[in-house]
Each structure stands twice: as C-alpha cells, then as structure tokens.
Amino acid sequence: MASWFASNSALDEQIERATSSSLEDIALNLEISDVIRSKSVQPKEAMRSLKRRIGHKNPNIQLATLMLTDTCVKNGGSHFLAEIASREFMDNLMSLLKAYGGAAANNDVKSKILELVQTWATATQGRPEMSYVGETYRTLQREGFSFPPKVEITSSMLDSSA
C-alpha cells in the first residue's frame, strides 16, 4: 500500500512540474501519459490529480493542466479515458464554466474547456461507456455556451488497446 501512495505522490509532483510554466513541456506530458497508460498509477487517482490542478486559481496553470489532460486523454489508454468521461471529472469542468464572481474562470480557460469538451464529445461518439462526455456537451449547448468551430476528428484519436 505504501508504494501506491508513493507513486501517486510522484505523479502529483510530475503534474505540478509539467503545469508550473505557461510553456508546454510535451516530453514531460507524454511521460506522464505513459505512466498512466502503463497502469502504474490508478486511473481514478490520475484523474483526481489533474482535477485538483485544474482547480488552481492561476489561469496559466489551469491552461497547462488542460493541455496535459488532453495529452493524457489521447495517449493514456481507455482505462484513463473512462475516468475523464466520468461525472466526477466532467461535472467539475462544468462547474468551472458556470462559476461567477471571484471563483469565475478566466475566459481563455473557459474557451479551452469548451474546446476540449467538444473535441472529446466528437471523438467518443458511439462509445456508450463514454456517453457522459456527449451528454455534458449537449447540456452546455442547450445552456447557451458558445463553442469554437468544430474540427473534424475521428474516434481513432482515442482508440487504444491499453
């Protein structure tokens, strides 16, 4: 059990390092997604580490974490994607979009969240285990959120045997 906590702590440290700068560290992002894909950390704990970091008050850290999350979605395997498609993660993104006053997310952060939700919803279409991503997307559309122009994307972007 101690090794599990150590690996989770190490993941938290890697995520913090990868997101502490406004410059994206693609190599470190891919290293983190490889750790997730290898299943050496629990996918739910990886999702929660990213979720905590997305909740940071600094918009640059939030944006870097959103980009890292997208890299992990594309490279972390289906076991991790299932956690990103969970109510826990998607509802957290929705709450960031709907926050107001001092808790409101910066416009760049909101735009990035909307872009990712749209991209992930398109890529997970027809995958019942990922249906909450599409539900979240449709809910946000109904509530009047403006999404960026759609980019054609295939589900193969997320297909993996891991």
CSV table of C-alpha atoms in Angstrom, one decimal:
chain,number,residue,atom,x,y,z
A,1,MET,CA,0.0,0.0,0.0
A,2,ALA,CA,2.9,2.4,0.7
A,3,SER,CA,4.2,2.1,-2.8
A,4,TRP,CA,0.7,3.2,-4.2
A,5,PHE,CA,0.9,6.4,-2.1
A,6,ALA,CA,4.5,7.0,-3.2
A,7,SER,CA,3.6,6.6,-6.9
A,8,ASN,CA,0.6,8.9,-6.6
A,9,SER,CA,2.7,11.5,-4.8
A,10,ALA,CA,5.3,11.1,-7.6
A,11,LEU,CA,2.5,11.6,-10.2
A,12,ASP,CA,1.3,14.8,-8.3
A,13,GLU,CA,4.9,16.1,-8.4
A,14,GLN,CA,5.3,15.3,-12.2
A,15,ILE,CA,1.9,17.0,-12.9
A,16,GLU,CA,2.9,20.0,-10.9
A,17,ARG,CA,6.3,20.3,-12.7
A,18,ALA,CA,4.6,19.9,-16.1
A,19,THR,CA,2.0,22.6,-15.4
A,20,SER,CA,4.0,25.2,-13.5
A,21,SER,CA,5.1,27.0,-16.6
A,22,SER,CA,3.0,28.6,-19.4
A,23,LEU,CA,5.3,26.8,-21.8
A,24,GLU,CA,4.0,23.3,-22.6
A,25,ASP,CA,6.6,20.6,-21.9
A,26,ILE,CA,5.5,18.0,-24.5
A,27,ALA,CA,8.1,15.5,-23.4
A,28,LEU,CA,7.0,15.6,-19.8
A,29,ASN,CA,3.4,15.5,-20.8
A,30,LEU,CA,4.0,12.3,-22.8
A,31,GLU,CA,6.0,10.8,-19.9
A,32,ILE,CA,3.0,11.4,-17.6
A,33,SER,CA,0.6,9.9,-20.1
A,34,ASP,CA,3.0,6.9,-20.4
A,35,VAL,CA,2.9,6.4,-16.6
A,36,ILE,CA,-0.9,6.5,-16.7
A,37,ARG,CA,-1.1,4.1,-19.7
A,38,SER,CA,1.3,1.7,-18.0
A,39,LYS,CA,-1.2,1.4,-15.2
A,40,SER,CA,1.5,2.1,-12.6
A,41,VAL,CA,-1.0,4.6,-11.0
A,42,GLN,CA,-4.7,4.1,-10.6
A,43,PRO,CA,-6.6,5.9,-13.4
A,44,LYS,CA,-9.0,7.5,-10.9
A,45,GLU,CA,-6.1,8.9,-8.9
A,46,ALA,CA,-4.5,10.3,-12.0
A,47,MET,CA,-7.8,11.9,-13.0
A,48,ARG,CA,-8.2,13.4,-9.5
A,49,SER,CA,-4.6,14.8,-9.6
A,50,LEU,CA,-5.4,16.5,-12.8
A,51,LYS,CA,-8.8,17.7,-11.5
A,52,ARG,CA,-7.1,19.3,-8.4
A,53,ARG,CA,-4.6,21.1,-10.6
A,54,ILE,CA,-7.3,22.3,-13.0
A,55,GLY,CA,-8.9,23.9,-9.9
A,56,HIS,CA,-5.8,26.0,-9.2
A,57,LYS,CA,-6.5,29.8,-9.1
A,58,ASN,CA,-3.7,30.7,-11.6
A,59,PRO,CA,-5.2,30.6,-15.2
A,60,ASN,CA,-1.8,29.7,-16.7
A,61,ILE,CA,-1.6,26.6,-14.5
A,62,GLN,CA,-5.2,25.8,-15.4
A,63,LEU,CA,-4.5,26.0,-19.1
A,64,ALA,CA,-1.3,24.0,-18.9
A,65,THR,CA,-3.2,21.3,-16.9
A,66,LEU,CA,-6.0,21.3,-19.5
A,67,MET,CA,-3.4,20.7,-22.3
A,68,LEU,CA,-1.8,18.0,-20.2
A,69,THR,CA,-5.2,16.4,-19.6
A,70,ASP,CA,-5.8,16.4,-23.4
A,71,THR,CA,-2.4,14.7,-24.0
A,72,CYS,CA,-3.3,12.1,-21.4
A,73,VAL,CA,-6.8,11.5,-23.0
A,74,LYS,CA,-5.1,10.9,-26.3
A,75,ASN,CA,-2.3,8.7,-25.0
A,76,GLY,CA,-3.3,7.4,-21.6
A,77,GLY,CA,-5.4,4.5,-22.6
A,78,SER,CA,-9.1,3.6,-22.4
A,79,HIS,CA,-8.9,2.9,-18.6
A,80,PHE,CA,-7.9,6.5,-18.1
A,81,LEU,CA,-10.4,7.9,-20.6
A,82,ALA,CA,-13.2,6.2,-18.7
A,83,GLU,CA,-12.2,8.3,-15.7
A,84,ILE,CA,-12.2,11.5,-17.7
A,85,ALA,CA,-15.6,10.6,-19.1
A,86,SER,CA,-16.9,10.2,-15.5
A,87,ARG,CA,-19.5,12.5,-13.9
A,88,GLU,CA,-16.8,13.5,-11.3
A,89,PHE,CA,-14.5,15.0,-13.9
A,90,MET,CA,-17.0,16.3,-16.4
A,91,ASP,CA,-19.2,17.9,-13.7
A,92,ASN,CA,-16.0,19.6,-12.3
A,93,LEU,CA,-15.4,21.2,-15.7
A,94,MET,CA,-19.0,22.3,-16.0
A,95,SER,CA,-18.8,23.9,-12.5
A,96,LEU,CA,-15.7,25.9,-13.6
A,97,LEU,CA,-17.6,27.1,-16.7
A,98,LYS,CA,-20.6,28.2,-14.6
A,99,ALA,CA,-18.7,29.8,-11.7
A,100,TYR,CA,-19.1,33.6,-11.3
A,101,GLY,CA,-17.6,36.4,-9.2
A,102,GLY,CA,-14.2,35.7,-7.7
A,103,ALA,CA,-14.5,32.0,-8.5
A,104,ALA,CA,-15.1,32.6,-12.2
A,105,ALA,CA,-12.6,31.1,-14.6
A,106,ASN,CA,-10.6,33.3,-16.9
A,107,ASN,CA,-12.0,33.5,-20.5
A,108,ASP,CA,-9.1,31.6,-22.0
A,109,VAL,CA,-9.6,28.8,-19.5
A,110,LYS,CA,-13.3,28.7,-20.4
A,111,SER,CA,-12.6,28.6,-24.1
A,112,LYS,CA,-10.1,25.8,-23.6
A,113,ILE,CA,-12.6,23.7,-21.6
A,114,LEU,CA,-15.3,24.2,-24.2
A,115,GLU,CA,-12.9,23.3,-27.0
A,116,LEU,CA,-11.8,20.1,-25.2
A,117,VAL,CA,-15.4,19.1,-24.2
A,118,GLN,CA,-16.4,19.5,-27.9
A,119,THR,CA,-13.4,17.6,-29.2
A,120,TRP,CA,-13.8,14.7,-26.7
A,121,ALA,CA,-17.6,14.5,-27.3
A,122,THR,CA,-17.0,14.2,-31.1
A,123,ALA,CA,-14.2,11.6,-30.6
A,124,THR,CA,-16.2,9.5,-28.1
A,125,GLN,CA,-19.5,9.4,-30.2
A,126,GLY,CA,-20.8,5.9,-30.4
A,127,ARG,CA,-18.9,4.7,-27.3
A,128,PRO,CA,-21.6,4.0,-24.7
A,129,GLU,CA,-19.0,3.9,-21.9
A,130,MET,CA,-18.0,7.4,-22.7
A,131,SER,CA,-21.6,8.8,-23.2
A,132,TYR,CA,-21.4,11.3,-20.3
A,133,VAL,CA,-18.9,13.4,-22.4
A,134,GLY,CA,-21.5,13.8,-25.1
A,135,GLU,CA,-24.2,14.5,-22.5
A,136,THR,CA,-22.1,17.2,-21.0
A,137,TYR,CA,-21.5,18.8,-24.4
A,138,ARG,CA,-25.2,18.8,-25.3
A,139,THR,CA,-26.1,20.2,-21.9
A,140,LEU,CA,-23.7,23.1,-22.4
A,141,GLN,CA,-25.0,23.7,-25.9
A,142,ARG,CA,-28.6,23.9,-24.5
A,143,GLU,CA,-27.4,26.3,-21.8
A,144,GLY,CA,-26.1,28.6,-24.5
A,145,PHE,CA,-22.4,28.2,-24.2
A,146,SER,CA,-20.5,29.2,-27.4
A,147,PHE,CA,-18.2,26.5,-28.7
A,148,PRO,CA,-15.4,27.1,-31.2
A,149,PRO,CA,-15.9,26.0,-34.8
A,150,LYS,CA,-15.9,22.2,-35.0
A,151,VAL,CA,-12.8,20.4,-36.2
A,152,GLU,CA,-13.3,17.0,-37.8
A,153,ILE,CA,-11.9,14.4,-35.6
A,154,THR,CA,-12.2,10.6,-35.6
A,155,SER,CA,-12.6,8.3,-32.7
A,156,SER,CA,-9.4,6.6,-33.6
A,157,MET,CA,-7.7,9.5,-31.9
A,158,LEU,CA,-8.7,7.9,-28.7
A,159,ASP,CA,-8.6,4.2,-29.6
A,160,SER,CA,-6.1,2.2,-27.7
A,161,SER,CA,-5.7,-1.3,-26.5
A,162,ALA,CA,-4.4,-0.2,-23.1
